[in-house]
Coordinates of N, CA, C and O in Angstrom, one line a residue:
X95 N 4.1 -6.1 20.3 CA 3.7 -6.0 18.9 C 4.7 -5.1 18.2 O 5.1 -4.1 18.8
X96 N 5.1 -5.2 17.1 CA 6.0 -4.9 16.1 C 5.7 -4.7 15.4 O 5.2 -5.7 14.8
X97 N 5.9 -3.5 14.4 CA 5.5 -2.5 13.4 C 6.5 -2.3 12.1 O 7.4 -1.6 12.1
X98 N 5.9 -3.3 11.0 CA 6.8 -3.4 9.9 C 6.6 -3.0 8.7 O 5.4 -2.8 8.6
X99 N 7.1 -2.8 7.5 CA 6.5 -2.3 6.2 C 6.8 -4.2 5.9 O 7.8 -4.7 6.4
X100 N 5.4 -5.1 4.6 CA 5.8 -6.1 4.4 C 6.7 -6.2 3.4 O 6.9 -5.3 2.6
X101 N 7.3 -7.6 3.5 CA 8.6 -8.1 2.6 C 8.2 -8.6 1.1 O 7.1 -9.0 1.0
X102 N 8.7 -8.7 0.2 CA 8.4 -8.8 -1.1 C 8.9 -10.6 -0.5 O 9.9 -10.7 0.2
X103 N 8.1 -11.8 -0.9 CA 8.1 -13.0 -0.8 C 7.1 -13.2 0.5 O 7.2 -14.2 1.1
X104 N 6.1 -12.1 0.9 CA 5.2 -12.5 2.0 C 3.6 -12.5 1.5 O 2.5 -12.3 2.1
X105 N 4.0 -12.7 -0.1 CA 2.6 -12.8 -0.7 C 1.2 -14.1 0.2 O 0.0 -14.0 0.5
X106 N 2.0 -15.0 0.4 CA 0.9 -15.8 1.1 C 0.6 -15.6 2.6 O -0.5 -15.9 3.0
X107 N 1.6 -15.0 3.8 CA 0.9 -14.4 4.5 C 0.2 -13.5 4.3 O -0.8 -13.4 5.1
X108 N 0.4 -12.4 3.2 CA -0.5 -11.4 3.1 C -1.9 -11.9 2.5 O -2.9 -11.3 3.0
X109 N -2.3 -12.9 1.6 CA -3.5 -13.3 1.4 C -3.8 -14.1 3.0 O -5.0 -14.0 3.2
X110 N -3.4 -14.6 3.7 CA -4.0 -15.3 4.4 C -5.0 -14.5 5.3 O -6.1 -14.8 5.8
X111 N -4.0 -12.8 5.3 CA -4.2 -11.8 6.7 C -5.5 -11.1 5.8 O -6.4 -10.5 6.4
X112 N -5.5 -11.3 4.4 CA -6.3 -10.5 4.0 C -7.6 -11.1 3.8 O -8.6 -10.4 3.7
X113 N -7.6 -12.3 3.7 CA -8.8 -13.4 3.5 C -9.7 -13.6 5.1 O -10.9 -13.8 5.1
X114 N -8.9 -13.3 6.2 CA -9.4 -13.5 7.7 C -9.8 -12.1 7.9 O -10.5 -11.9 8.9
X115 N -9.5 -11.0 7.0 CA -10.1 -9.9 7.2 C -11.8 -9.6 6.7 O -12.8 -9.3 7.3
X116 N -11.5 -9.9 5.4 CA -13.2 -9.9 4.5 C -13.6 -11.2 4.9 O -14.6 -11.4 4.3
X117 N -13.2 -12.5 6.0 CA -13.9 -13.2 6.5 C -14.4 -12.5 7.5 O -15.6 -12.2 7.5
X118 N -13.8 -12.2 8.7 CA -14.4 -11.5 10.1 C -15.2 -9.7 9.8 O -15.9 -9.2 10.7
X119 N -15.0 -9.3 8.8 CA -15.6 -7.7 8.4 C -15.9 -7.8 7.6 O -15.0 -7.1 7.0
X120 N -16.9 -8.4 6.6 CA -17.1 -7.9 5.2 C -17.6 -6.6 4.5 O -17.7 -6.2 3.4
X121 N -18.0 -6.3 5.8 CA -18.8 -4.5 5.3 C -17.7 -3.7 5.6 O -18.0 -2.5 5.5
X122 N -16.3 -4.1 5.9 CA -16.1 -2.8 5.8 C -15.0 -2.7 4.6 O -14.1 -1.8 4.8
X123 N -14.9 -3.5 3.6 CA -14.6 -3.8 2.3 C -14.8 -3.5 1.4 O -16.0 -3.8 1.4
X124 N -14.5 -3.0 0.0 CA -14.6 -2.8 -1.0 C -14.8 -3.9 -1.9 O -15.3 -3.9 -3.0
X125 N -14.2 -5.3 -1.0 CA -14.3 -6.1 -2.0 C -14.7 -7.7 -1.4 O -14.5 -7.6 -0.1
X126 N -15.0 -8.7 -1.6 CA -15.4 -9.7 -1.3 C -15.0 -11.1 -0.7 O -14.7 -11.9 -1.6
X127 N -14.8 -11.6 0.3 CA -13.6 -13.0 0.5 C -14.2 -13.5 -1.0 O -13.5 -13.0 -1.9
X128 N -15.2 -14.3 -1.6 CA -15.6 -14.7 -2.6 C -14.6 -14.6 -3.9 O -14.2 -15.4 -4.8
X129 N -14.2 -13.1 -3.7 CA -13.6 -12.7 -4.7 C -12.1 -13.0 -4.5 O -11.2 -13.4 -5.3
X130 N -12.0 -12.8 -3.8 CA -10.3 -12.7 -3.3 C -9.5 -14.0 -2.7 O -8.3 -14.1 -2.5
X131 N -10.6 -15.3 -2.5 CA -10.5 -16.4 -2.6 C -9.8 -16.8 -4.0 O -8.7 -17.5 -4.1
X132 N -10.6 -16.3 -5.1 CA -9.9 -17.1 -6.4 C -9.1 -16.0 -6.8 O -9.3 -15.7 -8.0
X133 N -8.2 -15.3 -6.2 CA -7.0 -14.4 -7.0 C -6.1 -16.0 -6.7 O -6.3 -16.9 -5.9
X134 N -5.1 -15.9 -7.8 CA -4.0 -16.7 -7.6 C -2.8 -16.0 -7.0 O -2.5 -14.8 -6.9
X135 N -2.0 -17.2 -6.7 CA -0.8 -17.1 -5.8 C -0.1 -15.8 -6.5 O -0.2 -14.8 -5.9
X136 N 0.5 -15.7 -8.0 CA 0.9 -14.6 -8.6 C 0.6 -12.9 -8.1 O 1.5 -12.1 -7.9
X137 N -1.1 -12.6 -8.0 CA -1.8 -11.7 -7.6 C -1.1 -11.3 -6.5 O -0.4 -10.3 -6.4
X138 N -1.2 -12.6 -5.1 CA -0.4 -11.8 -3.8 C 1.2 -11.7 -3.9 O 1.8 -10.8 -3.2
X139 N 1.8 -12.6 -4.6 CA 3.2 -12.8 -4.6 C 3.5 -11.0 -5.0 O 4.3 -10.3 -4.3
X140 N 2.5 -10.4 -6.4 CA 2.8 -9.2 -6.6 C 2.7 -8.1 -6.0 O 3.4 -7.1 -5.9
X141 N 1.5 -8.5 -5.3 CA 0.7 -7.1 -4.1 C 2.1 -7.3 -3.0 O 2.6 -6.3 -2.5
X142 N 2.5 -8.3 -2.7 CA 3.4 -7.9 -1.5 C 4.8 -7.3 -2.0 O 5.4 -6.4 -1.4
X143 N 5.1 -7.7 -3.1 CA 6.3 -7.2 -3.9 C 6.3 -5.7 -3.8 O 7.1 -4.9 -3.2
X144 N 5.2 -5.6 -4.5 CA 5.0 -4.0 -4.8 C 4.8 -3.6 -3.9 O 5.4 -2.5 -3.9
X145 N 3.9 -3.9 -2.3 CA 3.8 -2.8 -0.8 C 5.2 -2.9 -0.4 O 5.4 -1.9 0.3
X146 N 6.1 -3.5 -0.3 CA 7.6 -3.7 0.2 C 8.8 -2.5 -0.1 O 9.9 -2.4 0.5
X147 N 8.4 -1.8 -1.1 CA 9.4 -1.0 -1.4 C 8.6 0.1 -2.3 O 7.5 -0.1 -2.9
X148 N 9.2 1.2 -2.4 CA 9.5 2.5 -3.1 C 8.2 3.1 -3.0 O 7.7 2.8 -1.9
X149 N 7.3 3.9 -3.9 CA 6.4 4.9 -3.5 C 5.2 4.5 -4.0 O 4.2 5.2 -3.6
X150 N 4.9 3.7 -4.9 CA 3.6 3.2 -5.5 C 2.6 2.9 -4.6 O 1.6 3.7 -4.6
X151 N 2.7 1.3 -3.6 CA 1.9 1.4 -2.3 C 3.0 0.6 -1.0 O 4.0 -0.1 -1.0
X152 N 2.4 1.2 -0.2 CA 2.8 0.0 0.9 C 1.6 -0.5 1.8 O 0.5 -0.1 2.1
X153 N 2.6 -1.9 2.2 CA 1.6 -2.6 3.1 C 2.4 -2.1 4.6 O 3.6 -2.0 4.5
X154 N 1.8 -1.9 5.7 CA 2.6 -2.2 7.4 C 1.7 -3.6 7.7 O 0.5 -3.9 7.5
X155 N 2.6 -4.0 8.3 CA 1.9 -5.3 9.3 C 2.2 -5.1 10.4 O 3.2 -4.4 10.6
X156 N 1.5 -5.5 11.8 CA 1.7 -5.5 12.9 C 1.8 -7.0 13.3 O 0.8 -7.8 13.1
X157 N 3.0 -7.5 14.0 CA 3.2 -8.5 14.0 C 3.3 -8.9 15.7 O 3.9 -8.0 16.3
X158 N 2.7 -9.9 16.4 CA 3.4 -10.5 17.4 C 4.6 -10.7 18.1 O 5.6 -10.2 17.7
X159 N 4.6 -11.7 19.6 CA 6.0 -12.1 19.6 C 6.3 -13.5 18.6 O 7.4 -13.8 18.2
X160 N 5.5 -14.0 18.3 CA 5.4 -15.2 17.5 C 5.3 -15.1 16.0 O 5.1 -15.8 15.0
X161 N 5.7 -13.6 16.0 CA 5.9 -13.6 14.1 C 4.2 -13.5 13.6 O 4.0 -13.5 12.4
X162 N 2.9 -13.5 14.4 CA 1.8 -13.9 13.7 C 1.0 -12.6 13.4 O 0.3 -11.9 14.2
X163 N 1.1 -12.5 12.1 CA -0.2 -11.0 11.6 C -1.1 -10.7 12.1 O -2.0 -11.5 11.9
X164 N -1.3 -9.4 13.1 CA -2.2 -9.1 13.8 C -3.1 -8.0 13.8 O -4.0 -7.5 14.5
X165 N -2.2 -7.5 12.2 CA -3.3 -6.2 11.7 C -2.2 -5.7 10.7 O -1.0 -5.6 10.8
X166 N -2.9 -5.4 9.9 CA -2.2 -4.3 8.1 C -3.1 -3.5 8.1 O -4.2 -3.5 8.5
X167 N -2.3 -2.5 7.3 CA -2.9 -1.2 6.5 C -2.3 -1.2 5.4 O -1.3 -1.8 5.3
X168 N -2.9 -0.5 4.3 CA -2.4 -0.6 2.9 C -2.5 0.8 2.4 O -3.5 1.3 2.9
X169 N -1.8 1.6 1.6 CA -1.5 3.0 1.4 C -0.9 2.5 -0.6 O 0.0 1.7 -1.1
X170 N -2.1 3.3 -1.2 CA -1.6 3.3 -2.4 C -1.5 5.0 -2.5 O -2.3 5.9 -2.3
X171 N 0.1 5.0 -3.2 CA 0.4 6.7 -3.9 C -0.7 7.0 -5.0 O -1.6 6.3 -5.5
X172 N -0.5 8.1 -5.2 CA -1.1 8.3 -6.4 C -1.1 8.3 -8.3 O -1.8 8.5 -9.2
X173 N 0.7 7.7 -7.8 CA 1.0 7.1 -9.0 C 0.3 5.6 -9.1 O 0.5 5.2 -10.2
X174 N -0.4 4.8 -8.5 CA -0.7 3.9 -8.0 C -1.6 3.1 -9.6 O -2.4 4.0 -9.8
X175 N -1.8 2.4 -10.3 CA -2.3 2.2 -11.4 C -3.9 1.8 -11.3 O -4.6 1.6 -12.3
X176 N -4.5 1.8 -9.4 CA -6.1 2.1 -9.0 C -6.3 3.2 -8.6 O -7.5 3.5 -8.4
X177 N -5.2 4.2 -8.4 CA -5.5 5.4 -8.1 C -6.8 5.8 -9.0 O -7.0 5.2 -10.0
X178 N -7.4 6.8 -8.5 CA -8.2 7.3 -9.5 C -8.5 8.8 -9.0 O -9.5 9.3 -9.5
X179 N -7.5 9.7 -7.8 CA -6.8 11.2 -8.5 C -5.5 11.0 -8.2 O -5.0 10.6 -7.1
X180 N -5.1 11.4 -9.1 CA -3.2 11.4 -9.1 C -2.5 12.2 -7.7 O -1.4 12.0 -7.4
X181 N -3.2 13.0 -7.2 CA -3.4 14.4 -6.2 C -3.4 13.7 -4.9 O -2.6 14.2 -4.0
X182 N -3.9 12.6 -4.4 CA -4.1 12.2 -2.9 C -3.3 10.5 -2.8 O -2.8 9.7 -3.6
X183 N -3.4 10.6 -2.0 CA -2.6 8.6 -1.6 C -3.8 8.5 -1.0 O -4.5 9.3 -0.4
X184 N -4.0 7.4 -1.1 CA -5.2 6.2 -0.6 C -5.3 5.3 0.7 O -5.0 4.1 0.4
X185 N -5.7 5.5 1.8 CA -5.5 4.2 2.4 C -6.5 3.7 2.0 O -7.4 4.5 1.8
X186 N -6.6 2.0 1.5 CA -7.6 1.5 1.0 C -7.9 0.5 2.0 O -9.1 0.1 2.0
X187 N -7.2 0.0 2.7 CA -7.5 -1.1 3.7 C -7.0 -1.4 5.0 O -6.0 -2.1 4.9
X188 N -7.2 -1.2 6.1 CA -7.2 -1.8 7.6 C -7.8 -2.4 8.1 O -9.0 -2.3 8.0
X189 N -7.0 -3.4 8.9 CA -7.7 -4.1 9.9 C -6.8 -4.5 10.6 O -5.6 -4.5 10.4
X190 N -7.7 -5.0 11.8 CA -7.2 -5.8 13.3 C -7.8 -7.0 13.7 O -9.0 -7.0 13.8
X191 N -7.0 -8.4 14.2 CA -7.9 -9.4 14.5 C -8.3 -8.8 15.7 O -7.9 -8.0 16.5
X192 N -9.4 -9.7 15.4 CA -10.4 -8.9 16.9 C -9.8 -9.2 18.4 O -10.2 -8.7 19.4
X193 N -8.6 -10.5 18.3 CA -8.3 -10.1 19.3 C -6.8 -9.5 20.2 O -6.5 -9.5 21.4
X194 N -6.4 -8.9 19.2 CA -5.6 -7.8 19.2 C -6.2 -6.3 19.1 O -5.4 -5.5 18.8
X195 N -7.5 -5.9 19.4 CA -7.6 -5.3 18.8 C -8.0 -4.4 20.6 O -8.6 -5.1 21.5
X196 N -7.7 -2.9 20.8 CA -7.9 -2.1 21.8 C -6.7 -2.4 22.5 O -6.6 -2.5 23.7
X197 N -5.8 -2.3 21.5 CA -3.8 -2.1 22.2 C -3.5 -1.5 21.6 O -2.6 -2.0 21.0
X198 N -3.8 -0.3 21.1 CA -3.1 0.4 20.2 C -2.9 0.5 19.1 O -2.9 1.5 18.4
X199 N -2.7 -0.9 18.4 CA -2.5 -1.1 17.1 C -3.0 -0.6 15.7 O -2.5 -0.8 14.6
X200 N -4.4 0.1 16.3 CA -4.6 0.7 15.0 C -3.9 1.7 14.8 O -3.4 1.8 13.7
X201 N -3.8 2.8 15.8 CA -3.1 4.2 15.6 C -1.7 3.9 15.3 O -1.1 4.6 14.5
X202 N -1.1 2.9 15.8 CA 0.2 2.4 15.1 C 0.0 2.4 13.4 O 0.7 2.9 12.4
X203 N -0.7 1.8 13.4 CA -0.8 1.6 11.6 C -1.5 3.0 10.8 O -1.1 3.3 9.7
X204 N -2.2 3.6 11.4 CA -3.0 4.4 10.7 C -1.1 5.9 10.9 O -0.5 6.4 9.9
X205 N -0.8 6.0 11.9 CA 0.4 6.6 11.7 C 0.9 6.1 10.5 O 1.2 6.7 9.5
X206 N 1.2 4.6 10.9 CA 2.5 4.4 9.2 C 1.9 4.8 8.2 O 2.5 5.5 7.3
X207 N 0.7 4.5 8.1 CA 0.2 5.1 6.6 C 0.2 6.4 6.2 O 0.4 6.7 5.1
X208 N 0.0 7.5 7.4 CA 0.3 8.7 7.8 C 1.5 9.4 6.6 O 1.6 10.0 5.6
X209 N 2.5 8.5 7.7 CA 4.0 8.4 7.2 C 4.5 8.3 5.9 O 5.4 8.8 5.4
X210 N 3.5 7.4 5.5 CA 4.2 6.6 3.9 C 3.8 7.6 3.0 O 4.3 7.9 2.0
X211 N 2.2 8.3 3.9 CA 1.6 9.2 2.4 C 2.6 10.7 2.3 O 3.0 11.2 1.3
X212 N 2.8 11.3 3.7 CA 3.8 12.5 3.6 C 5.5 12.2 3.1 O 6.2 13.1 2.4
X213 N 6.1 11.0 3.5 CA 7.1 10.3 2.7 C 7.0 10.3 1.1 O 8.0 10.2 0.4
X214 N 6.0 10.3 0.6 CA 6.0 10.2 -1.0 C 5.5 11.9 -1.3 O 4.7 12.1 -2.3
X215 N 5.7 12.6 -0.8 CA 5.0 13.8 -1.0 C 3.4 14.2 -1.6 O 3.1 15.2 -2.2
X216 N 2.4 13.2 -1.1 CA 0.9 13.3 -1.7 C 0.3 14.4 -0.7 O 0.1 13.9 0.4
X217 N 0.1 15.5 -0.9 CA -0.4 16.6 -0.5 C -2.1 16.3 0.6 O -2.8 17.1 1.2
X218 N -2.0 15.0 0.3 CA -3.8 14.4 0.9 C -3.7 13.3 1.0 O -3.8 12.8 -0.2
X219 N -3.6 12.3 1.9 CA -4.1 11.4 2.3 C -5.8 10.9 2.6 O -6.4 11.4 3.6
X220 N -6.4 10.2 2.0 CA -8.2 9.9 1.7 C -7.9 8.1 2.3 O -6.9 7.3 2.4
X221 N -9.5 8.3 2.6 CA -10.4 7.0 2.8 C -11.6 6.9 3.0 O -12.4 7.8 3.3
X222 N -11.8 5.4 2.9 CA -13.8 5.4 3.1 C -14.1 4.9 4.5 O -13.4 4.0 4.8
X223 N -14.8 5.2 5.1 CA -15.2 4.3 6.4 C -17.1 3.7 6.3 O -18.1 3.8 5.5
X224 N -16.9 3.3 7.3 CA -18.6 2.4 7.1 C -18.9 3.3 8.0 O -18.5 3.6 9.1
X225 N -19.7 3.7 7.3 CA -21.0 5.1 8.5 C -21.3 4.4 10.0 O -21.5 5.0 11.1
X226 N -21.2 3.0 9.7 CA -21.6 2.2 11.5 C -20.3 1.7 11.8 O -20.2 0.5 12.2
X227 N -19.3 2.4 11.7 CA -17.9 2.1 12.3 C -17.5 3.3 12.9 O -16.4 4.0 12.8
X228 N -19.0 3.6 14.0 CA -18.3 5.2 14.9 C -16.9 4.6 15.3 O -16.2 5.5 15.0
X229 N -16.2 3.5 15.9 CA -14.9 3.7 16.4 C -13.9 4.2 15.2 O -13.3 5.2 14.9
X230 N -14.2 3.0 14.8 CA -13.0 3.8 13.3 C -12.7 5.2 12.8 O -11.6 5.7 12.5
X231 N -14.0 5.7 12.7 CA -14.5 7.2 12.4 C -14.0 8.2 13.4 O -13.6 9.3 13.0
X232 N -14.0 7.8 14.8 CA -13.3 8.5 16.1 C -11.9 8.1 15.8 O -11.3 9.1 15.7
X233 N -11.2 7.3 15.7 CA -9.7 7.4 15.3 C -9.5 8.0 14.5 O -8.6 8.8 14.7
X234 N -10.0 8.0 13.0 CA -9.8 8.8 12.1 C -9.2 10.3 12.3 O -8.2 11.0 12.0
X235 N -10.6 10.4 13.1 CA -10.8 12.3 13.8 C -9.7 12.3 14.7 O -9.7 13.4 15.2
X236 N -8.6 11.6 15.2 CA -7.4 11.6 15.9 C -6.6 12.3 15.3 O -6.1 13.4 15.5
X237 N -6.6 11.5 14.5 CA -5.3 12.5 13.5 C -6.0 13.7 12.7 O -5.3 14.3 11.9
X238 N -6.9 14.0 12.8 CA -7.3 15.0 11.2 C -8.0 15.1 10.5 O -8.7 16.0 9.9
X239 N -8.1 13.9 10.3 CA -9.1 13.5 9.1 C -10.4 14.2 9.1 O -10.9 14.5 10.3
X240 N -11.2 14.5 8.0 CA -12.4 15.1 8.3 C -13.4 14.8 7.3 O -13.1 14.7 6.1
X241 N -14.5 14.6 7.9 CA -15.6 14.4 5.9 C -15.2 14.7 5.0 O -14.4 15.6 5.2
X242 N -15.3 14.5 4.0 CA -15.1 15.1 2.4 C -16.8 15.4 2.3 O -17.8 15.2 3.0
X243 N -16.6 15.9 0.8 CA -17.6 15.8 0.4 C -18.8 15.0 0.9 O -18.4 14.2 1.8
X244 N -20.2 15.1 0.7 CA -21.3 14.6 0.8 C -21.6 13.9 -0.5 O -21.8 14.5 -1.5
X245 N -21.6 12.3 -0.6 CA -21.5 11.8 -1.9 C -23.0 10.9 -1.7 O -23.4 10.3 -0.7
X246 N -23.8 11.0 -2.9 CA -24.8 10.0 -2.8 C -25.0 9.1 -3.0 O -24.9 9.2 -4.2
X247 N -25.3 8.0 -2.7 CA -24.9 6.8 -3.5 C -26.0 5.7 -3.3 O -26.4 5.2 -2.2
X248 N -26.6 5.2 -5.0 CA -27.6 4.3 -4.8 C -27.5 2.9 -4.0 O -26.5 2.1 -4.1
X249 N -28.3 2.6 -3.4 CA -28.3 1.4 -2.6 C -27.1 0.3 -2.8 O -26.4 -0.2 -1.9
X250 N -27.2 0.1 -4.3 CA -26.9 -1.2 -5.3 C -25.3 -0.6 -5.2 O -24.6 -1.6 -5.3
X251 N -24.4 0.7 -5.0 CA -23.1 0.7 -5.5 C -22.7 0.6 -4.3 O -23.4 0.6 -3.3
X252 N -21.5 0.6 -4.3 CA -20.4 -0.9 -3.5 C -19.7 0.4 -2.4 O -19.0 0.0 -1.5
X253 N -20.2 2.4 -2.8 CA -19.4 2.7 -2.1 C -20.7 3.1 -0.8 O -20.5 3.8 0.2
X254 N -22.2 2.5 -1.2 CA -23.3 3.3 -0.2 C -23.1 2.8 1.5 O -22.9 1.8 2.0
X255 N -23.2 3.8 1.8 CA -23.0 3.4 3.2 C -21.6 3.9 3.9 O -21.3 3.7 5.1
X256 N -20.6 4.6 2.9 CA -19.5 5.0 3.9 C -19.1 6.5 3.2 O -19.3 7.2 2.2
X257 N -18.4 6.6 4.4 CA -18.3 8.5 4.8 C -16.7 8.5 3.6 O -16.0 7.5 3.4
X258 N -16.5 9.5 3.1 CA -15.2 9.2 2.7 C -14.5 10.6 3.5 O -15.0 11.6 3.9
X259 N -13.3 10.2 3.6 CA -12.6 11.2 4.4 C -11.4 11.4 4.3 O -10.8 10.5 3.7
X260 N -10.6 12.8 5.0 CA -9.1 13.2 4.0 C -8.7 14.1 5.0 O -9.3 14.9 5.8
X261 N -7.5 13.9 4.9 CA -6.0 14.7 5.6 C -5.5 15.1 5.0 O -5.3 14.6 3.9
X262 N -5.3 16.2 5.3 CA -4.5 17.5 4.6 C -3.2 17.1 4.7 O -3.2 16.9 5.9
X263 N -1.5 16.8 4.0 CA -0.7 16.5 4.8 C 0.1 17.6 4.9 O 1.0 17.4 5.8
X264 N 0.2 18.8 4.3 CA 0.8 19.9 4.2 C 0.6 21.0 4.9 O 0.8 22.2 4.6
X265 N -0.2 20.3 6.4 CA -0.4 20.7 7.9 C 0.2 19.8 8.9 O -0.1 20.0 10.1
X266 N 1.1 18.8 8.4 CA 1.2 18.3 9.4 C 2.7 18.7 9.7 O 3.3 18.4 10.8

């Protein structure tokens, strides 16, 4: 398995990896296959453009011997135009096909993102996890990561149900 940042013109692999993701996990999403079914070709052509290079976000892919996507992570900076504090970088999305998945490859990825957020100098690296994703939540705690805040949240909003959590990176 092989560990890459994605290429600007890998917009349609990237929707495909990201469509089989909110198909096989939708809870652990912010957002919907439904929804991300009707983004147009433009949308990914841009998302991969923009994770391919300089400090805004990046995508890593983990790739096969056969070239086939077998897990991304996504890291937006804080200059990021969804950021919403200028102060931390974002992982906003991982995953693994299920059957790649218990080789390593997450900690591979969750490193790159590591990487990309102390590479851009964001003093904190954040994310959400699904309160019933104890594995996820134990990797997290690998590297550092620890609860944030205690946040409440009514049944009906989109963030109930997950822990949000943050690395310090100016310990590492």
């Amino acid at each position: 398995m092989k560990l890459r940042r994605i290429r600007a013109g890998e917009g349609p692999a990237l929707r495909e990896i990201r469509l089989r993701a909110l198909a096989e996990s939708p809870s652990a999403f912010g957002s919907t296959l439904a929804r991300e079914q009707a983004f147009d070709e433009a949308l990914w052509a841009n998302r991969a453009e923009e994770s391919s290079r300089g400090s805004v976000a990046a995508t890593f892919v983990v790739e096969d011997a056969r070239g086939s996507w077998q897990g991304l992570v996504t890291v937006l900076g804080p200059a990021h135009e969804a950021a919403d504090d200028p102060t931390c970088a974002t992982l906003v999305s991982m995953w693994i096909a299920p059957e790649a998945r218990r080789q390593g490859i997450a900690k591979k990825l969750v490193q790159a993102a590591v990487e990309f957020a102390t590479s851009i100098g964001a003093p904190t690296l954040r994310l959400a996890v699904t309160r019933s994703s104890t594995a996820a939540r134990q990797l997290y705690e690998t590297f550092g990561f620890e609860p944030a805040r205690e946040e409440s949240y009514e049944e009906s909003h989109p963030c109930h149900g997950e822990i949000q959590m943050t690395l310090p990176l100016s310990s590492l």
